[in-house]
XYZ file of C-alpha atoms in Angstrom:
734
model
C -17.542 68.378 36.017
C -19.320 66.681 33.155
C -16.713 63.790 32.849
C -14.106 62.877 35.390
C -10.723 61.409 34.564
C -10.099 57.606 35.012
C -6.782 58.350 36.642
C -6.478 59.135 40.459
C -3.954 61.962 39.781
C -4.616 65.531 40.255
C -6.682 66.771 37.198
C -5.418 70.414 37.755
C -1.824 69.325 37.180
C -0.753 70.961 34.078
C 2.241 71.981 31.929
C 4.368 70.693 29.258
C 4.421 67.051 28.564
C 7.060 65.066 30.554
C 8.590 61.753 29.241
C 5.870 58.976 29.793
C 6.883 56.324 32.344
C 4.150 53.840 31.581
C 1.600 53.445 28.578
C -1.312 54.004 30.887
C -0.228 57.620 31.293
C -0.289 58.327 27.492
C -3.233 59.366 25.229
C -2.594 59.686 21.489
C -5.255 61.907 19.883
C -5.526 62.852 16.156
C -7.493 66.021 15.176
C -9.539 65.527 12.001
C -11.626 68.031 10.059
C -11.838 69.957 6.877
C -9.582 72.926 6.094
C -10.391 75.925 8.202
C -12.413 74.040 10.814
C -10.066 75.212 13.530
C -7.906 72.225 14.295
C -4.633 74.179 14.692
C -6.400 76.906 16.814
C -7.794 74.139 19.073
C -4.486 72.596 19.685
C -2.974 76.041 20.656
C -5.933 76.712 22.952
C -5.316 73.173 24.659
C -1.506 73.966 24.897
C -2.399 77.403 26.700
C -4.942 75.650 28.921
C -2.400 73.117 30.110
C 0.383 75.709 30.704
C 2.550 74.354 27.898
C 2.587 77.915 26.363
C 2.012 81.236 27.955
C -0.568 83.839 26.948
C 1.704 85.002 24.103
C 1.802 81.551 22.738
C 5.450 81.138 23.753
C 7.253 78.400 25.679
C 9.833 79.031 28.340
C 12.714 78.338 25.845
C 11.465 80.792 23.336
C 9.746 78.415 20.957
C 6.273 78.886 19.627
C 3.463 76.634 18.386
C 3.382 78.967 15.469
C 6.846 77.929 14.303
C 5.626 75.702 11.628
C 6.681 74.976 8.082
C 7.315 78.291 6.239
C 5.253 76.896 3.314
C 2.197 76.613 5.724
C 2.703 80.356 6.639
C 2.542 81.230 3.050
C -0.389 79.045 2.155
C -2.284 79.951 5.404
C -3.202 76.228 5.976
C -1.563 73.163 7.414
C 0.098 70.740 4.855
C 1.710 68.331 7.135
C 1.237 66.230 10.274
C 2.437 67.841 13.334
C 2.821 66.528 16.915
C 2.191 68.768 20.025
C 2.743 66.820 23.377
C 0.913 68.499 26.464
C 0.248 67.174 29.911
C -2.985 67.227 31.985
C -3.702 65.582 35.200
C -0.461 63.514 35.119
C -1.440 62.294 31.570
C 0.739 62.965 28.484
C -1.434 63.848 25.594
C 0.098 63.545 22.179
C -1.992 65.844 19.971
C -1.658 65.063 16.229
C -2.762 67.906 14.102
C -3.501 66.887 10.567
C -4.111 68.882 7.344
C -7.680 69.306 6.334
C -7.263 69.707 2.632
C -7.752 66.557 0.586
C -4.393 66.840 -1.141
C -2.628 65.906 2.246
C -4.772 62.825 2.900
C -1.480 60.830 3.401
C -0.516 63.022 6.462
C -4.150 62.333 7.741
C -3.656 58.578 7.259
C -0.323 58.720 9.144
C -1.925 60.540 12.012
C -4.723 57.910 12.248
C -2.062 55.376 12.353
C -0.298 56.920 15.204
C -3.284 57.771 17.276
C -5.665 55.878 19.579
C -8.723 58.068 19.293
C -9.867 60.912 17.116
C -11.352 64.247 17.660
C -13.478 65.329 14.666
C -13.418 69.305 14.640
C -16.533 70.569 12.909
C -17.084 74.276 12.113
C -20.502 75.579 12.998
C -20.169 78.070 10.225
C -19.244 75.473 7.494
C -20.835 72.187 8.594
C -19.695 68.683 7.692
C -18.171 67.993 4.307
C -18.084 64.725 2.397
C -14.449 64.052 2.959
C -14.913 64.320 6.796
C -17.761 61.764 6.455
C -15.427 59.387 4.630
C -12.726 59.690 7.345
C -15.351 58.982 9.881
C -16.352 55.773 8.117
C -12.658 54.752 7.936
C -12.414 55.152 11.820
C -15.583 53.368 12.326
C -14.365 50.434 10.181
C -11.465 49.813 12.629
C -13.447 50.810 15.647
C -11.466 53.888 16.731
C -13.022 55.855 19.412
C -14.294 59.318 18.310
C -15.602 62.521 19.655
C -16.808 65.733 18.114
C -15.842 69.311 18.911
C -17.886 72.260 17.460
C -15.978 75.393 16.748
C -16.536 78.835 15.439
C -19.644 79.316 17.555
C -18.948 83.023 17.398
C -20.029 83.092 13.692
C -23.428 84.721 13.063
C -24.511 81.633 11.077
C -23.458 79.365 13.948
C -26.077 77.287 15.749
C -24.938 74.640 18.296
C -28.185 72.678 18.398
C -28.459 72.716 14.541
C -24.783 71.625 14.214
C -25.484 68.629 16.641
C -28.555 67.610 14.452
C -26.156 67.766 11.351
C -23.535 65.659 13.088
C -26.146 63.126 14.212
C -27.286 62.869 10.594
C -23.819 62.549 9.214
C -22.222 60.361 11.786
C -25.063 58.809 13.807
C -26.120 56.189 11.196
C -28.939 54.195 12.335
C -28.464 55.513 15.997
C -28.531 59.346 16.204
C -28.460 58.985 20.030
C -24.888 57.583 19.798
C -23.987 61.317 18.980
C -24.998 63.407 21.815
C -23.670 66.710 23.539
C -22.205 66.543 26.957
C -22.538 70.289 27.363
C -24.851 72.940 26.210
C -23.417 76.360 25.236
C -24.393 79.307 27.398
C -24.746 82.616 25.585
C -24.342 86.092 26.915
C -26.020 89.268 26.073
C -26.679 89.973 22.458
C -24.268 92.576 20.791
C -25.232 95.187 18.322
C -25.350 92.689 15.420
C -27.997 90.744 17.400
C -25.592 87.720 17.826
C -25.155 86.433 21.457
C -21.638 85.307 22.154
C -20.983 81.947 23.879
C -19.608 82.702 27.411
C -19.902 79.362 29.089
C -20.948 75.772 29.005
C -23.691 73.785 30.919
C -22.689 70.417 32.020
C -25.566 68.059 31.452
C -24.454 65.337 33.811
C -23.271 67.630 36.609
C -26.095 70.194 36.021
C -23.438 72.997 36.650
C -22.497 76.015 34.633
C -18.869 76.550 33.714
C -18.411 80.315 33.051
C -15.545 81.491 30.889
C -16.607 85.147 30.577
C -13.816 86.268 32.799
C -11.106 84.287 31.004
C -10.873 81.892 33.876
C -13.148 78.895 34.224
C -15.658 79.393 37.058
C -18.204 77.013 38.313
C -21.700 78.276 39.273
C -25.314 76.975 39.583
C -27.713 77.371 36.575
C -30.351 79.945 36.540
C -33.901 78.675 37.052
C -34.846 79.492 33.486
C -32.233 77.164 32.219
C -33.556 74.120 34.135
C -36.223 72.893 31.527
C -33.539 73.080 28.814
C -31.100 71.123 30.832
C -33.511 68.533 31.878
C -34.576 67.647 28.431
C -31.033 67.346 27.004
C -29.875 65.597 30.169
C -32.557 62.919 29.999
C -31.675 62.097 26.414
C -28.070 61.972 27.310
C -28.480 59.530 30.127
C -30.701 57.334 27.956
C -27.992 57.336 25.249
C -25.371 56.440 27.867
C -27.579 53.672 29.388
C -28.207 52.210 25.988
C -24.493 51.604 25.613
C -24.087 50.158 29.052
C -22.883 46.631 29.585
C -25.265 46.478 32.567
C -28.436 45.284 30.793
C -30.465 45.958 33.927
C -29.626 49.625 34.004
C -32.292 50.692 31.349
C -35.082 48.789 33.187
C -34.103 50.528 36.457
C -34.034 53.940 34.778
C -37.421 53.480 33.085
C -38.798 52.356 36.384
C -37.933 55.559 37.943
C -34.886 54.627 39.820
C -32.100 57.321 40.131
C -28.886 56.315 38.399
C -25.914 57.580 40.403
C -23.379 59.867 38.785
C -20.521 57.564 39.268
C -22.175 54.740 37.276
C -23.136 57.064 34.509
C -19.634 58.485 34.237
C -17.945 55.046 34.157
C -20.429 53.818 31.499
C -19.880 56.911 29.461
C -16.150 56.550 29.583
C -16.332 52.951 28.588
C -18.682 53.518 25.683
C -16.382 56.285 24.471
C -13.393 54.063 24.681
C -15.137 51.254 22.920
C -16.033 53.488 19.993
C -19.679 53.106 20.406
C -20.703 56.500 21.866
C -19.513 59.816 20.410
C -19.906 62.790 22.713
C -20.245 66.359 21.313
C -18.444 69.288 22.854
C -17.984 72.998 22.037
C -14.722 74.874 22.059
C -13.397 78.373 21.290
C -9.967 79.995 21.609
C -9.068 81.947 24.676
C -9.845 85.768 24.421
C -6.937 88.085 24.512
C -5.284 88.016 27.918
C -7.339 85.037 29.047
C -5.727 81.511 29.949
C -8.611 79.153 29.328
C -10.470 78.929 26.033
C -14.058 77.891 26.178
C -14.478 74.230 26.550
C -10.827 73.312 26.739
C -10.976 71.959 30.283
C -13.935 69.847 29.420
C -12.207 68.594 26.543
C -8.987 67.660 28.349
C -11.177 65.837 30.935
C -12.745 63.893 28.189
C -9.402 62.986 26.576
C -7.838 61.852 29.776
C -10.819 60.178 31.136
C -12.810 58.895 28.153
C -10.266 58.007 25.382
C -8.405 54.777 25.649
C -4.743 54.246 26.655
C -2.425 52.667 24.192
C -2.772 49.411 26.121
C -6.381 49.199 24.927
C -5.521 49.323 21.271
C -4.490 46.298 19.245
C -0.889 46.332 17.954
C -0.752 46.093 14.190
C 0.246 42.505 12.941
C 3.890 41.775 12.533
C 5.893 39.264 10.654
C 9.531 38.740 9.941
C 11.082 40.644 7.049
C 10.902 37.292 5.035
C 7.180 37.027 5.756
C 7.218 34.443 8.554
C 4.248 34.916 10.918
C 4.957 36.116 14.503
C 2.777 36.042 17.560
C 0.754 39.217 18.183
C 2.496 41.978 20.187
C 1.064 43.925 23.075
C 1.751 47.424 24.308
C 4.438 46.274 26.719
C 7.629 48.508 27.416
C 9.422 45.226 28.237
C 8.202 43.479 25.148
C 10.041 43.087 21.799
C 10.732 46.506 20.124
C 8.315 47.388 17.400
C 8.005 50.997 16.303
C 6.959 52.500 13.034
C 7.898 55.590 11.244
C 4.859 57.685 10.669
C 6.390 60.817 9.272
C 9.753 61.857 7.630
C 10.928 65.315 7.416
C 14.171 67.131 6.789
C 15.792 69.950 8.900
C 18.516 71.982 7.347
C 20.648 71.802 10.473
C 19.745 68.367 11.927
C 19.005 66.409 8.820
C 16.416 63.827 8.450
C 13.982 63.507 11.457
C 11.643 60.582 11.756
C 8.399 60.848 13.834
C 8.050 57.293 15.337
C 5.151 55.631 17.171
C 6.378 52.884 19.558
C 3.927 50.025 19.648
C 6.013 47.625 21.806
C 9.206 47.606 23.655
C 11.309 50.631 24.418
C 13.346 52.770 22.071
C 16.593 54.319 23.401
C 19.056 56.747 21.808
C 22.398 55.469 20.337
C 21.204 51.826 20.083
C 21.259 49.914 16.767
C 17.877 48.850 15.471
C 16.892 47.035 12.404
C 15.078 48.971 9.764
C 12.601 46.986 7.595
C 11.092 48.187 4.353
C 7.611 49.225 3.542
C 6.612 47.813 0.214
C 6.261 51.027 -1.760
C 8.939 50.254 -4.302
C 6.594 50.976 -7.230
C 6.440 54.669 -5.967
C 10.248 55.118 -6.034
C 10.704 54.030 -2.293
C 13.155 51.237 -1.973
C 12.479 48.448 0.549
C 14.844 48.498 3.437
C 16.356 45.605 5.473
C 19.347 47.136 7.181
C 20.700 47.909 10.739
C 21.057 51.456 11.688
C 21.981 53.419 14.800
C 19.346 55.526 16.334
C 20.267 59.130 17.014
C 18.894 61.457 19.634
C 15.240 61.102 20.734
C 13.201 64.320 21.288
C 9.720 65.501 21.780
C 8.728 68.445 19.256
C 7.187 71.633 20.191
C 6.840 73.894 17.147
C 10.424 73.994 15.766
C 11.869 73.191 19.069
C 13.055 69.564 20.129
C 13.299 68.495 23.752
C 15.590 65.674 24.504
C 14.141 62.298 25.686
C 16.007 59.567 27.556
C 13.697 56.948 25.975
C 10.311 56.320 24.199
C 8.241 53.509 25.706
C 5.465 51.428 24.222
C 2.448 53.659 23.540
C 4.467 56.949 23.126
C 5.572 58.926 20.156
C 9.139 60.534 19.658
C 11.142 62.163 17.027
C 14.354 60.246 16.039
C 17.263 62.064 14.400
C 19.583 60.734 11.636
C 17.964 57.565 10.519
C 19.368 57.780 7.076
C 17.690 54.787 5.599
C 14.252 54.689 7.412
C 11.302 56.296 5.538
C 7.590 56.703 6.358
C 6.030 53.285 6.791
C 9.274 51.544 7.891
C 9.402 49.217 11.015
C 12.169 49.731 13.540
C 12.882 46.535 15.690
C 15.647 44.937 17.584
C 18.600 43.950 15.276
C 18.540 40.337 16.600
C 14.791 40.065 16.378
C 13.839 42.056 13.082
C 10.128 42.515 12.556
C 7.857 43.995 9.840
C 4.582 45.676 10.516
C 1.635 45.402 7.969
C 1.635 48.816 6.239
C -1.338 51.207 6.448
C -3.183 52.160 3.307
C -1.781 54.858 1.221
C -3.714 56.847 -1.230
C -2.513 56.412 -4.821
C -1.230 59.597 -6.416
C -3.034 60.082 -9.738
C -2.039 63.544 -10.975
C 1.028 63.579 -13.223
C 3.271 66.522 -13.101
C 6.178 66.459 -15.640
C 9.253 68.602 -14.694
C 12.797 69.492 -15.877
C 15.607 71.293 -14.227
C 15.567 75.043 -14.698
C 19.216 75.369 -15.319
C 22.408 73.243 -15.624
C 23.103 73.929 -11.820
C 19.587 72.671 -10.930
C 20.109 69.578 -13.185
C 23.133 68.523 -11.181
C 21.092 68.580 -7.813
C 17.833 67.292 -9.268
C 18.282 63.489 -8.642
C 19.339 63.993 -5.028
C 16.624 66.598 -4.384
C 13.852 64.293 -5.734
C 15.041 61.315 -3.781
C 14.910 63.293 -0.589
C 11.390 64.736 -1.543
C 9.988 61.219 -2.216
C 11.519 59.697 1.015
C 9.525 62.290 3.017
C 6.165 61.670 1.362
C 5.085 58.042 0.544
C 1.872 59.469 -1.240
C 4.204 60.738 -3.942
C 5.615 58.634 -6.850
C 8.521 59.421 -8.990
C 8.606 58.183 -12.497
C 11.339 58.261 -15.167
C 9.357 57.492 -18.231
C 11.383 55.404 -20.704
C 8.952 56.080 -23.596
C 8.519 60.020 -23.188
C 11.873 60.517 -21.538
C 10.123 62.782 -18.902
C 10.704 63.052 -15.236
C 7.169 62.816 -13.678
C 6.050 63.354 -10.111
C 2.723 61.752 -9.403
C 0.807 63.862 -6.792
C -2.654 63.816 -5.129
C -3.694 67.259 -6.431
C -2.597 70.712 -7.305
C -1.862 71.938 -3.746
C 0.185 68.719 -3.160
C 2.014 69.425 -6.438
C 2.704 73.116 -5.321
C 3.981 72.235 -1.961
C 6.337 69.490 -3.513
C 7.841 71.985 -5.984
C 8.100 74.519 -3.186
C 9.989 72.251 -0.971
C 12.284 71.255 -3.827
C 13.187 74.989 -4.297
C 13.426 76.015 -0.576
C 14.807 72.817 1.096
C 17.053 71.456 -1.487
C 17.834 74.247 -3.740
C 16.509 72.881 -6.917
C 14.389 75.017 -9.157
C 12.280 73.053 -11.706
C 9.936 74.061 -14.382
C 6.669 72.066 -15.201
C 6.000 70.970 -18.763
C 2.951 69.307 -20.465
C 2.802 65.659 -19.482
C 2.903 63.223 -22.322
C 1.273 59.825 -22.510
C 2.962 56.999 -24.065
C 1.651 56.844 -27.670
C 2.430 54.010 -30.241
C 2.330 53.784 -33.987
C 1.457 50.778 -36.148
C 0.839 50.062 -39.836
C -2.681 50.705 -41.219
C -2.143 48.115 -43.981
C 0.589 45.741 -45.469
C 3.455 47.517 -47.242
C 6.831 46.676 -48.952
C 10.072 48.562 -48.415
C 13.585 48.409 -49.965
C 16.549 49.671 -47.962
C 19.651 50.519 -50.039
C 22.715 51.866 -48.339
C 25.675 51.901 -50.859
C 28.588 54.414 -50.333
C 31.837 54.399 -52.262
C 34.124 57.131 -51.199
C 37.606 55.626 -51.499
C 38.961 53.065 -49.290
C 36.548 50.640 -47.445
C 32.926 51.332 -48.583
C 29.480 50.371 -47.284
C 27.223 48.140 -49.214
C 23.878 46.619 -47.958
C 20.565 46.203 -49.677
C 17.520 44.562 -48.173
C 13.847 44.118 -49.149
C 11.204 43.643 -46.502
C 7.383 43.261 -46.307
C 5.432 44.719 -43.304
C 2.025 43.476 -42.047
C -0.068 44.613 -39.101
C -0.789 42.285 -36.268
C -3.307 42.281 -33.568
C -2.848 44.616 -30.612
C -0.221 43.524 -28.048
C 1.806 41.410 -30.609
C 4.884 43.788 -30.433
C 7.534 43.410 -33.286
C 7.889 40.130 -35.028
C 10.802 39.515 -37.332
C 10.674 36.696 -39.841
C 13.698 35.553 -42.154
C 12.541 34.330 -45.552
C 15.819 34.845 -47.486
C 16.729 32.128 -49.900
C 19.760 31.403 -51.795
C 22.181 33.361 -49.443
C 21.225 36.867 -50.992
C 21.676 38.260 -47.520
C 24.510 36.291 -45.692
C 23.527 34.506 -42.635
C 25.828 36.767 -40.370
C 24.115 39.909 -41.602
C 20.357 38.845 -41.045
C 20.581 39.584 -37.196
C 21.968 43.058 -38.328
C 19.037 43.736 -40.430
C 16.634 42.830 -37.556
C 18.679 45.097 -35.130
C 18.319 48.020 -37.536
C 14.611 47.354 -38.059
C 14.036 47.277 -34.277
C 16.003 50.314 -33.653
C 14.042 52.245 -36.143
C 10.831 50.936 -34.777
C 11.730 52.160 -31.419
C 12.331 55.687 -32.857
C 8.931 55.614 -34.858
C 8.290 56.001 -38.421
C 5.742 58.880 -38.468
C 5.475 61.115 -35.409
C 8.412 59.730 -33.349
C 6.447 57.141 -31.146
C 7.535 53.540 -30.898
C 6.166 51.155 -33.666
C 4.253 48.013 -32.435
C 2.158 45.239 -33.640
C 3.704 44.490 -36.934
C 5.433 41.486 -38.601
C 8.391 42.358 -40.668
C 9.570 39.660 -43.149
C 13.002 39.934 -44.647
C 12.519 38.531 -48.305
C 15.685 39.403 -50.282
C 18.721 41.713 -50.428
C 22.371 42.031 -51.846
C 25.724 41.973 -50.209
C 29.253 42.822 -51.334
C 32.104 40.548 -50.417
C 34.319 43.460 -49.159
C 32.033 46.366 -48.419
C 29.223 44.790 -46.634
C 29.158 45.062 -42.788
C 26.985 44.882 -39.662
C 26.584 48.696 -39.593
C 25.579 48.831 -43.220
C 22.854 46.172 -43.008
C 21.537 47.965 -39.725
C 21.294 51.108 -41.812
C 19.612 49.207 -44.676
C 17.040 47.649 -42.463
C 16.093 50.977 -40.943
C 15.807 52.583 -44.322
C 13.525 49.724 -45.599
C 11.089 50.156 -42.645
C 10.922 53.948 -43.292
C 10.275 53.323 -46.916
C 7.413 50.916 -46.230
C 5.860 53.304 -43.836
C 5.904 56.055 -46.492
C 3.374 54.217 -48.684
C 0.587 53.352 -46.135
C -1.353 55.044 -43.431
C 0.201 54.814 -40.045
C -2.148 54.799 -37.038
C -1.412 56.421 -33.699
C -2.322 54.295 -30.789
C -3.116 55.722 -27.346
C -3.114 54.149 -23.922
C -6.486 53.381 -22.529
C -6.994 52.984 -18.808
C -9.464 50.800 -16.903
C -10.961 53.305 -14.505
C -12.927 52.556 -11.303
C -14.731 55.605 -9.747
C -16.358 55.110 -6.265
C -18.795 58.014 -5.732
C -21.822 58.962 -3.660
C -25.099 57.877 -5.380
C -26.240 61.486 -5.784
C -23.199 62.178 -8.130
C -23.294 59.130 -10.342
C -25.256 60.913 -13.076
C -22.769 63.827 -13.425
C -19.769 61.467 -13.147
C -20.952 59.192 -15.912
C -21.749 62.106 -18.196
C -18.266 63.455 -17.600
C -16.548 60.179 -18.372
C -18.542 59.885 -21.658
C -17.270 63.492 -22.446
C -13.788 62.147 -22.126
C -14.355 59.676 -24.836
C -14.912 56.927 -22.083
C -16.993 53.766 -22.418
C -18.872 53.025 -19.171
C -18.762 49.265 -18.726
C -21.143 49.030 -15.805
C -22.125 50.142 -12.281
C -22.670 48.386 -8.991
C -23.745 49.323 -5.570
C -21.015 49.381 -2.951
C -23.054 49.966 0.239
C -23.211 53.182 2.420
C -24.856 55.190 -0.354
C -21.822 54.480 -2.710
C -21.687 53.434 -6.369
C -18.792 51.869 -8.227
C -18.501 52.930 -11.957
C -16.218 50.903 -14.168
C -15.289 52.474 -17.465
C -12.390 52.550 -20.080
C -10.987 56.055 -20.798
C -8.076 57.065 -23.062
C -5.259 58.139 -20.677
C -4.787 61.475 -22.523
C -8.244 62.488 -21.252
C -7.643 61.849 -17.513
C -4.485 63.672 -16.782
C -6.339 66.137 -14.446
C -9.016 63.678 -13.414
C -7.893 63.612 -9.917
C -8.874 67.344 -9.714
C -11.969 67.316 -11.812
C -13.628 64.321 -9.917
C -13.056 66.076 -6.698
C -14.979 69.115 -8.039
C -17.794 67.015 -9.513
C -18.289 64.933 -6.431
C -17.614 67.667 -3.769
C -14.670 65.894 -2.474
C -16.294 62.495 -1.924
C -15.105 60.722 -5.190
C -12.318 58.383 -5.410
C -10.822 56.584 -8.491
C -8.185 54.059 -9.454
C -6.663 53.331 -12.889
C -4.933 50.529 -14.523
C -3.306 50.326 -17.995
C -5.643 48.184 -20.244
C -4.299 48.354 -23.799
C -3.500 50.750 -26.765
C -6.175 51.582 -29.154
C -6.212 53.610 -32.433
C -6.541 57.304 -31.723
C -9.371 59.175 -33.662
C -8.045 60.414 -37.035
C -8.612 64.185 -36.247
C -6.789 63.982 -32.829
C -3.926 61.836 -34.281
C -3.485 64.414 -37.121
C -3.184 67.097 -34.465
C -0.509 65.198 -32.611
C 1.491 64.519 -35.875
C 1.317 68.312 -36.675
C 2.674 69.084 -33.158
C 5.416 66.538 -33.609
C 6.380 68.086 -36.993
C 6.477 71.629 -35.503
C 8.693 70.349 -32.609
C 11.161 68.673 -34.870
């Protein structure tokens, strides 16, 4: 074998994952890669190789790994994080399959939080994309161990050696020898298309051939013509391993001609992989029809169980009490204080809410009461939590099947039923010792989607459906805009939006329609003006009588509405002056030209008249509103649009196109600065009406590598021609 397991258990013991009894017998591995790279296919191949499923992809109780979300079946791609636990060599391996599409990066981040190591799946047909490079850098920043798996070697465009070089350039940084293959593919006889299929692997350390041509892994001796190729790659691998060794004398011995024994090489390799300083490259392919072992699956399982770290080797996230008091660091100890985190929330039409939980410390048991601490995402419609709640049944998922667990120890993952308050990112701890974990970084949703109920029946269910939808997805933000009176879902992209609306319809029975998103425009006076409001009605009985005269002057931006009383001689009785102000402010909120709130003016009440019997609070409110409307009729009314401060982080090669695009959106580039790693930060001010779809357009401009954030800066006058178009639309809609 190329790599041996660190455990002393039988490496051939296989089957479905049993409950873990100690953290050292668990490996948590997240699969990362772009959409279509083959992550889900690889998970299914590993499940078949371990005996967790049969050759038809079924488990003994009838479930299937293909029983995923129906939306995934329709879209032909993963849209959510899924857990598949398998067993190999007495080790429970929790495989976390993540979506590869950028719109579901929240699911990817959750998988990274729950895992202790990452497998980067790279398609030999498609190469490495910018988004995968960015995730690699995130893992590097926290020291997460990583290995690479090259798939789709059956493609006519595929070349293993070329892809290794691509991976070294993308992931090796200053040290390409930190990314090296452990095995070389062995190709069979070329077919009619001239392409030679991969039928086996050559172990560089063991110098053995592992033949998969028959569908079962067979070990043989390499042919003589392969030996020069093996020797060259093997020497480079050994030098790469020795360079990462903690034994500083090893390189001198090797260069001096000493033979380094296999045990030392394997141990140093495993340590370097677990430290995250060496990144082995493997190849894999699904099993052929009727076969049990897919190419490279055994080698990959050996690497995971032998080279990837146990949960005990990972630092537990920092904890505090819910009120912010610091607590001593925790360790991965089943007997320690309970500290678990909800990494995913989903809903089942029969079971209800299901929470996927990573236990970092202590032991989680069914039917016990735990404390649920909130996650700090209140600005996205997720309320903070600080409540006690009873844990329902614990289970391990397999497709849509759930297998009951008696407990979940530190280092393991489990599904918890019926946690009605807990949401993604929440901490579960002992009720008498509540803890709160520092949350992981969530991407900010920047694509607004305005919706309204399709029918009256949908309107009755909309509020509850949206609440459940947002509870499942912390990357989504729900906004009830008080200015535009729109219900807005903020999403990460179009695919994210489509999945959210489909889940509303299929899971919660709520049909919604999307409508154009409105930005919060404002109105203001372009010059000073005077207005007279006269509200006089005599229709028998008690009448209405109120007259007021005002002057309106524009103020600097951000001043709001300022009301000044300059009435003399009691022309307007003192008790009715607040009524005039109330009427003016109410009319300002409704707008005076296109129906948008009026801001940044000073309204001065100068004079008026009252009647001893017929004047009233309501009459003077009406007179104040009429006076403001009359003043607005005599001067230009400017429309103000919100301007956002935008920060775009993009690869240096795309700076030019991005800056040009921002200028085309009426943006003002305020400056740029280098951010290291070949990235540039661009600062600009852009009207919000121009960046409604920027989350989509930036992704296209930067080939998926650009990120941006936005903050409200101020309101500014809209260009006259654009303002006139908005007024015409408002008039047509009235």
